[in-house]
């Protein structure tokens, strides 16, 4: 048995924490300063983590390698299993041009560009985040806004800032699933707390978007539909994450937001020509005027309806019990680790939910999608393989980052940093979202930031007397606000609208909003750590 040490370097917690941060510093410097590709930075960071675990913490090399293997396996299944199948569904709709039908359907909902920004960037972007994540919502939303006549810069900024409130529950709940796994906290508990933080962003972001599109006039004339959209989104995200399923949180929120938006009579009124002339400075796509048969429009919406149906059925207690029977739990080979007090750690046992996992449920919905929109089985398989190829670098990045996180967690490196950070005491509640924000700003992924810092947040919370669930959730909730300034997302946005090389310009436009919203989230978490807002927590 390997017993973790808290102070392996000269019996000093400070020096030990300094050494323990080397893997994280390596990744952050390579990404932020050297601008190395994320998958390469992740592999180098993993190598550093292995060396620190082996040479400094005394973890046997075999157990260190086994820890990394467990992290990589978890990265592949269930994390990437969800992402691959979700993106596969989207690719099939693009191939059959049902995605174009969907885009035209959105364009016909309203001719007011401020409402179009809410429908496309906020509501549909959230639906894309729920299904795919990893930059897809920003790229697709920005392209759709340009096709509607938006200036490319404005389209990119709107898409980036809209991609905040849904991120924590994106890719069928991947970030919170990862957070629960690396922290050892129950998924339902983590999702419940995150679902009492990020919905507050949803109340603000739609109002912010109409300001970005049309300034004060936009806020003055469209605050009612914007507020209705944000309120419905927030309520649905809260309800789904707390009482239904973390995987359905964004889907339900996106649909509720869009429904509320269209239910407000003001949203359907034609926009005044001065508004359209001021906002729509780009070229409008000619195919928006094409009429689509009603059956084809219904088929375009079918994939999302199928996903909601499959996930809803999976939450029925009887069905849930049947699906859970396929879960396999076993002792992870070549791993026998105890914490500093001598108790075995949870990582010694590995659970493999073969059917009761988001990726398998999306796969089932994808099979139904192929049948409904007319994709031949052979073509569907080819698209699935092409999806894996498209995500090959993302797969390498996620597996290496999770392998790094598992090595740090199981060797004791995360515990050392957590004990040291706990010295911040009450100030830790304010700094917790900042750590998540920084992690996402560098890695471009709330999932990766949760894998890197989730266990550290829990350890620090336990040492400082704060709620582990609160700080773990704060890591994810603060992280969503770093998404808009991450180099990866900025590059994706620029490439999508033809602004390659203008990432710096975009960064200057979105950074103030990122910092402002981060401050709001920090204050929310501080309030929830005290009697002021403590009543919000379960």
Coordinates of C-alpha atoms in Angstrom, one line a residue:
X1 CA 0.0 0.0 0.0
X2 CA 1.2 3.5 -0.9
X3 CA 0.4 6.1 1.8
X4 CA 0.2 9.7 0.6
X5 CA 2.4 12.3 2.2
X6 CA 1.5 15.9 2.7
X7 CA 5.0 17.3 3.3
X8 CA 7.5 15.2 1.4
X9 CA 10.0 18.1 0.7
X10 CA 12.0 18.9 3.9
X11 CA 8.9 18.4 6.0
X12 CA 7.7 21.8 4.8
X13 CA 4.1 22.3 3.5
X14 CA 5.1 25.4 1.6
X15 CA 8.1 23.8 -0.3
X16 CA 6.1 20.6 -0.9
X17 CA 3.2 22.7 -2.3
X18 CA 5.7 24.6 -4.6
X19 CA 6.9 21.3 -6.0
X20 CA 3.4 19.9 -6.3
X21 CA 2.4 22.8 -8.5
X22 CA 5.1 22.0 -11.1
X23 CA 2.7 19.9 -13.3
X24 CA 0.1 22.6 -13.3
X25 CA 2.6 25.4 -13.9
X26 CA 4.1 23.4 -16.8
X27 CA 0.7 23.1 -18.5
X28 CA -0.2 26.7 -17.9
X29 CA 3.1 28.1 -19.1
X30 CA 3.2 26.0 -22.2
X31 CA -0.4 27.0 -23.1
X32 CA -0.3 30.6 -22.1
X33 CA 3.3 31.8 -22.7
X34 CA 4.8 29.3 -25.2
X35 CA 1.4 28.9 -27.0
X36 CA 2.0 25.2 -27.4
X37 CA -0.9 23.0 -28.7
X38 CA -3.1 21.8 -25.8
X39 CA -2.5 18.1 -26.5
X40 CA 1.2 18.5 -26.4
X41 CA 1.2 20.6 -23.3
X42 CA -1.1 18.1 -21.6
X43 CA 1.3 15.2 -22.3
X44 CA 4.3 17.1 -21.1
X45 CA 2.4 18.2 -17.9
X46 CA 1.5 14.5 -17.4
X47 CA 5.2 13.5 -17.6
X48 CA 6.1 16.2 -15.0
X49 CA 3.3 14.9 -12.7
X50 CA 4.6 11.3 -13.0
X51 CA 8.1 12.4 -12.1
X52 CA 7.0 14.5 -9.1
X53 CA 4.8 11.6 -7.9
X54 CA 7.6 9.1 -8.3
X55 CA 10.7 11.0 -7.2
X56 CA 9.2 13.5 -4.7
X57 CA 6.2 11.7 -3.2
X58 CA 7.7 8.2 -3.4
X59 CA 4.8 6.7 -5.2
X60 CA 5.9 3.4 -6.9
X61 CA 6.2 3.9 -10.6
X62 CA 3.8 1.0 -11.3
X63 CA 1.1 2.7 -9.2
X64 CA 1.8 6.1 -10.7
X65 CA 1.4 4.6 -14.2
X66 CA -1.8 2.9 -13.1
X67 CA -3.2 6.2 -11.7
X68 CA -2.5 7.8 -15.1
X69 CA -4.2 4.9 -16.9
X70 CA -7.3 5.2 -14.8
X71 CA -7.5 9.0 -15.6
X72 CA -7.1 8.3 -19.3
X73 CA -9.7 5.6 -19.3
X74 CA -12.2 7.9 -17.5
X75 CA -11.4 10.5 -20.1
X76 CA -12.3 8.1 -22.8
X77 CA -15.4 6.7 -21.1
X78 CA -17.7 8.2 -20.1
X79 CA -16.3 11.8 -20.9
X80 CA -15.3 11.5 -24.6
X81 CA -17.9 8.9 -25.2
X82 CA -20.5 11.7 -24.6
X83 CA -18.7 14.3 -26.7
X84 CA -18.2 12.0 -29.7
X85 CA -21.7 10.8 -29.9
X86 CA -23.2 14.3 -29.4
X87 CA -21.1 15.8 -32.1
X88 CA -22.0 12.8 -34.3
X89 CA -25.6 13.7 -34.1
X90 CA -24.8 17.3 -35.1
X91 CA -22.7 16.1 -38.1
X92 CA -25.5 13.9 -39.4
X93 CA -27.9 16.9 -39.4
X94 CA -25.3 19.0 -41.3
X95 CA -24.8 16.2 -43.9
X96 CA -28.5 15.9 -44.6
X97 CA -28.9 19.8 -44.6
X98 CA -31.4 19.6 -41.8
X99 CA -29.2 21.9 -39.9
X100 CA -29.6 24.5 -42.7
X101 CA -33.4 24.1 -42.4
X102 CA -33.1 24.7 -38.6
X103 CA -31.1 27.8 -39.2
X104 CA -33.7 29.2 -41.6
X105 CA -36.4 28.3 -39.1
X106 CA -34.7 30.5 -36.5
X107 CA -34.3 33.3 -39.0
X108 CA -38.1 33.3 -39.6
X109 CA -38.9 33.5 -35.9
X110 CA -38.2 37.3 -35.8
X111 CA -36.6 39.9 -38.1
X112 CA -35.4 41.9 -35.1
X113 CA -31.6 41.4 -34.8
X114 CA -31.7 41.7 -31.1
X115 CA -34.2 38.9 -30.8
X116 CA -32.2 36.9 -33.3
X117 CA -29.1 37.2 -31.2
X118 CA -31.0 35.8 -28.2
X119 CA -32.5 32.9 -30.2
X120 CA -29.4 31.9 -32.0
X121 CA -26.5 32.7 -29.7
X122 CA -28.2 32.3 -26.3
X123 CA -30.9 29.7 -26.7
X124 CA -29.6 27.6 -29.7
X125 CA -26.0 28.1 -28.6
X126 CA -27.0 26.6 -25.2
X127 CA -28.6 23.6 -27.0
X128 CA -25.4 23.1 -29.0
X129 CA -23.4 23.4 -25.8
X130 CA -25.7 20.7 -24.2
X131 CA -25.0 18.4 -27.1
X132 CA -21.4 19.1 -28.2
X133 CA -19.6 21.8 -26.3
X134 CA -15.8 22.1 -26.9
X135 CA -16.1 25.3 -29.1
X136 CA -18.8 24.1 -31.4
X137 CA -21.5 26.5 -30.1
X138 CA -19.4 29.5 -30.6
X139 CA -18.4 28.6 -34.1
X140 CA -21.9 27.6 -35.2
X141 CA -23.7 30.5 -33.6
X142 CA -21.3 33.1 -35.0
X143 CA -21.6 31.7 -38.5
X144 CA -25.4 31.8 -38.2
X145 CA -25.4 35.4 -37.0
X146 CA -23.2 36.4 -39.9
X147 CA -25.6 34.7 -42.3
X148 CA -28.4 36.7 -40.7
X149 CA -26.5 39.9 -41.6
X150 CA -24.5 40.6 -38.4
X151 CA -21.1 42.3 -38.6
X152 CA -18.5 39.6 -38.1
X153 CA -16.9 41.2 -35.0
X154 CA -20.3 41.7 -33.4
X155 CA -21.3 38.2 -34.2
X156 CA -18.2 36.8 -32.7
X157 CA -18.5 38.8 -29.5
X158 CA -22.1 37.9 -29.0
X159 CA -21.4 34.2 -29.6
X160 CA -18.5 34.3 -27.1
X161 CA -20.4 36.0 -24.3
X162 CA -23.6 34.0 -24.8
X163 CA -21.5 30.8 -24.3
X164 CA -21.4 31.2 -20.5
X165 CA -24.5 30.2 -18.6
X166 CA -24.8 26.7 -20.2
X167 CA -21.1 25.7 -20.0
X168 CA -21.1 24.0 -16.6
X169 CA -23.7 21.5 -17.8
X170 CA -22.4 21.3 -21.4
X171 CA -21.8 18.2 -23.5
X172 CA -24.5 16.3 -21.6
X173 CA -23.2 17.4 -18.2
X174 CA -19.6 16.4 -18.8
X175 CA -18.0 19.1 -16.7
X176 CA -20.0 18.3 -13.6
X177 CA -19.6 14.5 -14.2
X178 CA -15.9 15.0 -14.2
X179 CA -16.0 17.3 -11.2
X180 CA -17.9 14.6 -9.2
X181 CA -15.5 11.9 -10.3
X182 CA -12.3 13.7 -9.4
X183 CA -13.6 15.1 -6.1
X184 CA -15.4 12.0 -4.9
X185 CA -18.6 14.0 -4.3
X186 CA -22.0 12.7 -5.4
X187 CA -22.9 13.9 -8.9
X188 CA -26.4 14.9 -7.7
X189 CA -24.9 17.0 -4.9
X190 CA -22.4 18.8 -7.2
X191 CA -25.0 19.4 -9.9
X192 CA -27.4 20.8 -7.3
X193 CA -25.0 23.4 -6.1
X194 CA -23.8 24.4 -9.6
X195 CA -27.5 24.7 -10.5
X196 CA -27.9 27.3 -7.8
X197 CA -25.1 29.5 -9.1
X198 CA -25.0 29.5 -12.9
X199 CA -28.8 30.3 -13.3
X200 CA -28.0 33.7 -11.8
X201 CA -25.8 34.3 -14.8
X202 CA -28.6 33.4 -17.1
X203 CA -30.7 36.3 -15.7
X204 CA -28.0 38.8 -16.7
X205 CA -26.5 37.5 -20.0
X206 CA -29.6 38.0 -22.3
X207 CA -29.8 41.7 -21.1
X208 CA -26.1 42.0 -21.8
X209 CA -26.5 40.6 -25.3
X210 CA -29.1 43.1 -26.4
X211 CA -26.8 45.9 -25.1
X212 CA -23.9 44.4 -27.2
X213 CA -26.2 44.2 -30.3
X214 CA -27.9 47.6 -30.0
X215 CA -26.6 49.6 -27.0
X216 CA -28.9 51.4 -24.7
X217 CA -31.7 51.4 -27.3
X218 CA -31.5 47.6 -27.4
X219 CA -31.9 47.4 -23.6
X220 CA -34.7 50.0 -23.5
X221 CA -36.8 48.4 -26.3
X222 CA -36.1 44.6 -25.7
X223 CA -35.5 44.2 -22.0
X224 CA -38.9 42.5 -21.5
X225 CA -38.2 39.6 -23.9
X226 CA -34.6 39.4 -22.8
X227 CA -35.6 39.1 -19.2
X228 CA -38.3 36.6 -20.0
X229 CA -35.8 34.5 -21.9
X230 CA -33.2 34.6 -19.1
X231 CA -35.7 34.0 -16.3
X232 CA -37.2 30.9 -18.1
X233 CA -33.7 29.6 -18.9
X234 CA -32.6 30.1 -15.2
X235 CA -35.7 28.4 -13.8
X236 CA -35.4 25.4 -16.1
X237 CA -31.7 25.0 -15.5
X238 CA -32.2 25.1 -11.8
X239 CA -35.1 22.7 -11.8
X240 CA -33.4 20.2 -14.1
X241 CA -30.1 20.2 -12.3
X242 CA -31.7 19.9 -8.9
X243 CA -34.7 17.6 -9.5
X244 CA -34.3 15.8 -12.8
X245 CA -30.9 15.3 -14.4
X246 CA -27.7 17.2 -14.8
X247 CA -27.5 15.9 -18.4
X248 CA -30.8 17.5 -19.3
X249 CA -30.2 20.8 -17.6
X250 CA -29.0 22.8 -20.7
X251 CA -31.5 21.1 -23.1
X252 CA -34.4 22.0 -20.8
X253 CA -33.1 25.5 -20.2
X254 CA -32.5 26.2 -23.9
X255 CA -35.9 25.1 -24.9
X256 CA -37.6 27.0 -22.0
X257 CA -35.7 30.1 -22.9
X258 CA -36.6 30.0 -26.5
X259 CA -40.3 29.2 -25.7
X260 CA -40.5 32.1 -23.3
X261 CA -38.9 34.4 -25.8
X262 CA -41.3 33.6 -28.5
X263 CA -44.3 33.8 -26.1
X264 CA -43.6 37.5 -25.5
X265 CA -45.6 39.4 -28.2
X266 CA -42.9 42.1 -28.3
X267 CA -40.4 39.6 -29.6
X268 CA -42.5 38.9 -32.8
X269 CA -42.9 42.5 -33.8
X270 CA -41.0 43.6 -36.9
X271 CA -37.9 45.6 -36.0
X272 CA -37.8 49.3 -36.9
X273 CA -35.7 49.9 -40.0
X274 CA -33.2 52.2 -38.2
X275 CA -32.4 49.3 -35.8
X276 CA -31.9 46.9 -38.7
X277 CA -29.7 49.4 -40.6
X278 CA -27.6 50.0 -37.5
X279 CA -27.1 46.4 -36.5
X280 CA -27.1 44.4 -39.7
X281 CA -24.1 45.8 -41.4
X282 CA -23.0 42.5 -43.0
X283 CA -24.4 40.6 -46.0
X284 CA -27.5 38.6 -45.4
X285 CA -27.5 35.0 -46.6
X286 CA -29.8 34.6 -49.6
X287 CA -30.9 31.1 -48.7
X288 CA -32.8 32.5 -45.7
X289 CA -35.7 33.3 -48.0
X290 CA -36.1 29.7 -49.1
X291 CA -39.3 28.0 -47.9
X292 CA -39.0 24.6 -46.3
X293 CA -41.7 21.9 -46.2
X294 CA -43.2 21.6 -42.7
X295 CA -42.3 17.8 -42.5
X296 CA -38.7 18.7 -43.2
X297 CA -38.8 21.4 -40.5
X298 CA -40.1 18.8 -38.0
X299 CA -37.4 16.4 -39.0
X300 CA -34.8 19.2 -38.4
X301 CA -36.0 19.5 -34.8
X302 CA -36.4 15.7 -34.3
X303 CA -32.8 15.0 -33.1
X304 CA -33.1 17.3 -30.2
X305 CA -36.6 16.0 -29.4
X306 CA -35.2 12.4 -29.5
X307 CA -32.4 13.3 -27.1
X308 CA -34.8 14.9 -24.6
X309 CA -37.1 11.8 -24.8
X310 CA -34.3 9.3 -24.4
X311 CA -32.8 11.1 -21.4
X312 CA -36.3 11.6 -19.8
X313 CA -37.1 7.9 -20.1
X314 CA -33.8 7.1 -18.5
X315 CA -34.8 9.0 -15.4
X316 CA -37.9 6.9 -14.7
X317 CA -36.9 4.9 -11.6
X318 CA -37.8 1.5 -13.1
X319 CA -35.8 2.2 -16.3
X320 CA -33.0 3.7 -14.2
X321 CA -32.7 0.6 -12.2
X322 CA -32.5 -1.6 -15.3
X323 CA -29.8 0.5 -16.9
X324 CA -27.8 0.6 -13.7
X325 CA -27.6 -3.2 -13.7
X326 CA -25.1 -3.0 -16.6
X327 CA -22.7 -0.9 -14.5
X328 CA -19.5 -2.7 -13.6
X329 CA -17.5 -1.9 -10.5
X330 CA -14.1 -3.4 -9.8
X331 CA -10.8 -2.9 -8.1
X332 CA -8.5 -0.9 -10.4
X333 CA -5.4 -3.1 -11.1
X334 CA -2.0 -2.3 -9.6
X335 CA -3.4 0.5 -7.4
X336 CA -3.5 0.4 -3.6
X337 CA -3.4 3.9 -2.2
X338 CA -4.3 5.3 1.3
X339 CA -4.7 8.9 2.3
X340 CA -2.4 10.5 4.9
X341 CA -4.6 9.1 7.7
X342 CA -4.3 5.6 6.3
X343 CA -7.8 5.2 4.9
X344 CA -8.1 3.7 1.4
X345 CA -8.9 6.3 -1.3
X346 CA -11.9 6.0 -3.6
X347 CA -9.6 5.8 -6.7
X348 CA -8.8 2.2 -5.8
X349 CA -12.2 1.2 -7.1
X350 CA -13.4 2.0 -10.6
X351 CA -17.0 2.1 -11.8
X352 CA -17.9 1.6 -15.5
X353 CA -21.5 2.6 -16.3
X354 CA -21.9 0.9 -19.7
X355 CA -25.5 1.9 -20.4
X356 CA -26.5 4.3 -17.6
X357 CA -24.2 7.0 -19.0
X358 CA -24.9 10.1 -21.2
X359 CA -22.8 8.9 -24.1
X360 CA -24.7 5.6 -24.5
X361 CA -28.1 7.5 -24.3
X362 CA -26.9 10.0 -26.9
X363 CA -25.8 7.1 -29.1
X364 CA -29.3 5.6 -28.9
X365 CA -30.8 9.0 -29.8
X366 CA -28.4 9.2 -32.6
X367 CA -29.5 5.9 -34.1
X368 CA -33.1 7.2 -34.0
X369 CA -31.9 10.5 -35.6
X370 CA -30.3 8.6 -38.4
X371 CA -33.6 6.8 -39.1
X372 CA -35.7 9.9 -38.9
X373 CA -33.6 12.2 -41.1
X374 CA -32.8 9.5 -43.6
X375 CA -29.1 8.7 -43.0
X376 CA -28.2 5.2 -44.3
X377 CA -26.5 3.0 -41.7
X378 CA -23.3 2.8 -43.6
X379 CA -23.1 6.6 -43.9
X380 CA -24.0 7.0 -40.2
X381 CA -21.0 4.8 -39.3
X382 CA -18.7 6.7 -41.6
X383 CA -19.8 9.9 -40.0
X384 CA -19.1 8.5 -36.5
X385 CA -15.6 7.5 -37.6
X386 CA -15.1 11.0 -39.1
X387 CA -16.2 12.5 -35.8
X388 CA -13.6 10.6 -33.9
X389 CA -11.0 11.7 -36.4
X390 CA -12.1 15.3 -36.1
X391 CA -11.8 15.2 -32.3
X392 CA -8.5 13.3 -32.3
X393 CA -6.5 16.2 -30.7
X394 CA -9.3 16.9 -28.3
X395 CA -9.3 13.2 -27.3
X396 CA -5.5 13.4 -26.7
X397 CA -5.9 16.6 -24.7
X398 CA -8.7 15.4 -22.5
X399 CA -7.1 12.0 -21.7
X400 CA -3.7 13.5 -20.9
X401 CA -5.2 16.2 -18.7
X402 CA -7.3 13.7 -16.8
X403 CA -4.4 11.3 -16.5
X404 CA -2.4 14.3 -15.0
X405 CA -5.2 15.1 -12.6
X406 CA -5.5 11.5 -11.4
X407 CA -1.7 11.2 -10.8
X408 CA -1.8 14.5 -8.8
X409 CA -4.8 13.4 -6.8
X410 CA -3.7 9.8 -6.0
X411 CA -0.1 10.7 -5.3
X412 CA -1.0 13.4 -2.8
X413 CA 0.1 16.4 -4.8
X414 CA -3.4 17.9 -4.9
X415 CA -3.8 17.3 -1.2
X416 CA -0.6 19.2 -0.4
X417 CA -1.7 22.2 -2.5
X418 CA -5.1 22.1 -1.0
X419 CA -3.8 22.2 2.6
X420 CA -1.5 25.1 1.6
X421 CA -4.2 27.1 -0.1
X422 CA -6.5 26.5 2.9
X423 CA -4.4 29.1 4.7
X424 CA -6.5 31.7 2.8
X425 CA -9.3 30.9 5.3
X426 CA -12.5 32.8 4.6
X427 CA -10.9 34.5 1.5
X428 CA -10.9 31.1 -0.1
X429 CA -14.6 31.5 -1.0
X430 CA -13.7 34.6 -3.1
X431 CA -10.7 33.0 -4.7
X432 CA -12.4 29.7 -5.6
X433 CA -14.2 30.9 -8.7
X434 CA -11.1 32.8 -9.8
X435 CA -9.2 29.5 -9.8
X436 CA -11.8 27.9 -12.1
X437 CA -11.9 31.0 -14.3
X438 CA -8.1 30.9 -14.7
X439 CA -8.1 27.1 -15.4
X440 CA -10.7 27.5 -18.2
X441 CA -9.1 30.6 -19.6
X442 CA -5.9 28.6 -20.1
X443 CA -7.2 25.2 -21.1
X444 CA -10.4 26.3 -22.9
X445 CA -12.4 23.7 -21.1
X446 CA -14.5 23.6 -17.9
X447 CA -14.1 19.9 -17.9
X448 CA -10.3 20.2 -17.9
X449 CA -10.3 22.9 -15.3
X450 CA -12.5 20.8 -13.0
X451 CA -10.2 17.8 -13.5
X452 CA -7.1 20.0 -12.6
X453 CA -8.5 21.9 -9.7
X454 CA -11.6 20.0 -8.4
X455 CA -9.8 17.9 -5.8
X456 CA -7.7 20.8 -4.7
X457 CA -10.8 22.9 -4.0
X458 CA -12.3 20.1 -1.9
X459 CA -9.2 19.6 0.1
X460 CA -8.8 23.3 0.7
X461 CA -12.4 23.6 1.8
X462 CA -12.1 20.7 4.2
X463 CA -9.0 22.3 5.8
X464 CA -10.6 25.8 6.1
X465 CA -14.0 24.7 7.3
X466 CA -15.9 25.7 4.2
X467 CA -18.4 23.5 2.3
X468 CA -16.5 21.2 -0.1
X469 CA -19.6 21.1 -2.3
X470 CA -19.7 24.9 -2.5
X471 CA -16.1 25.3 -3.5
X472 CA -16.1 22.4 -6.0
X473 CA -19.2 23.9 -7.6
X474 CA -17.6 27.4 -7.6
X475 CA -14.7 26.0 -9.6
X476 CA -17.1 25.1 -12.4
X477 CA -19.3 28.1 -12.1
X478 CA -16.4 30.5 -12.1
X479 CA -14.8 28.5 -14.9
X480 CA -17.6 29.2 -17.4
X481 CA -16.7 32.9 -17.4
X482 CA -13.1 32.1 -18.5
X483 CA -14.4 30.4 -21.7
X484 CA -14.9 33.6 -23.6
X485 CA -11.3 34.7 -23.2
X486 CA -9.6 31.3 -23.7
X487 CA -7.2 31.3 -26.7
X488 CA -8.9 28.3 -28.1
X489 CA -12.4 29.8 -28.1
X490 CA -11.1 33.2 -29.5
X491 CA -9.4 31.3 -32.3
X492 CA -12.5 29.3 -33.1
X493 CA -14.6 32.5 -33.1
X494 CA -12.2 34.3 -35.4
X495 CA -11.9 31.4 -37.8
X496 CA -15.7 31.0 -38.0
X497 CA -16.4 34.6 -39.1
X498 CA -13.3 35.2 -41.2
X499 CA -11.3 37.2 -38.7
X500 CA -8.2 35.1 -38.5
X501 CA -5.4 36.9 -36.7
X502 CA -7.8 39.2 -34.9
X503 CA -7.9 37.3 -31.7
X504 CA -6.4 40.2 -29.8
X505 CA -9.1 42.5 -30.9
X506 CA -11.8 40.2 -29.7
X507 CA -10.0 39.6 -26.4
X508 CA -10.0 43.3 -25.7
X509 CA -13.8 43.5 -26.3
X510 CA -14.8 40.5 -24.1
X511 CA -12.2 40.7 -21.3
X512 CA -14.0 43.5 -19.4
X513 CA -17.3 41.5 -19.5
X514 CA -15.5 38.3 -18.4
X515 CA -13.9 40.1 -15.4
X516 CA -17.2 41.9 -14.4
X517 CA -19.2 38.7 -14.5
X518 CA -16.4 36.8 -12.6
X519 CA -16.6 39.5 -9.8
X520 CA -20.4 38.9 -9.6
X521 CA -19.8 35.1 -9.3
X522 CA -17.2 35.6 -6.6
X523 CA -19.6 37.7 -4.6
X524 CA -22.3 35.1 -5.0
X525 CA -20.0 32.3 -3.7
X526 CA -18.8 34.5 -0.8
X527 CA -22.5 35.2 0.1
X528 CA -23.3 31.5 -0.1
X529 CA -20.5 30.7 2.3
X530 CA -22.1 32.9 4.9
X531 CA -25.5 33.4 6.4
X532 CA -26.3 36.1 3.8
X533 CA -26.9 33.6 0.9
X534 CA -26.3 30.3 2.7
X535 CA -30.0 29.6 2.5
X536 CA -29.6 29.1 -1.3
X537 CA -27.6 25.9 -0.7
X538 CA -29.3 22.5 -0.2

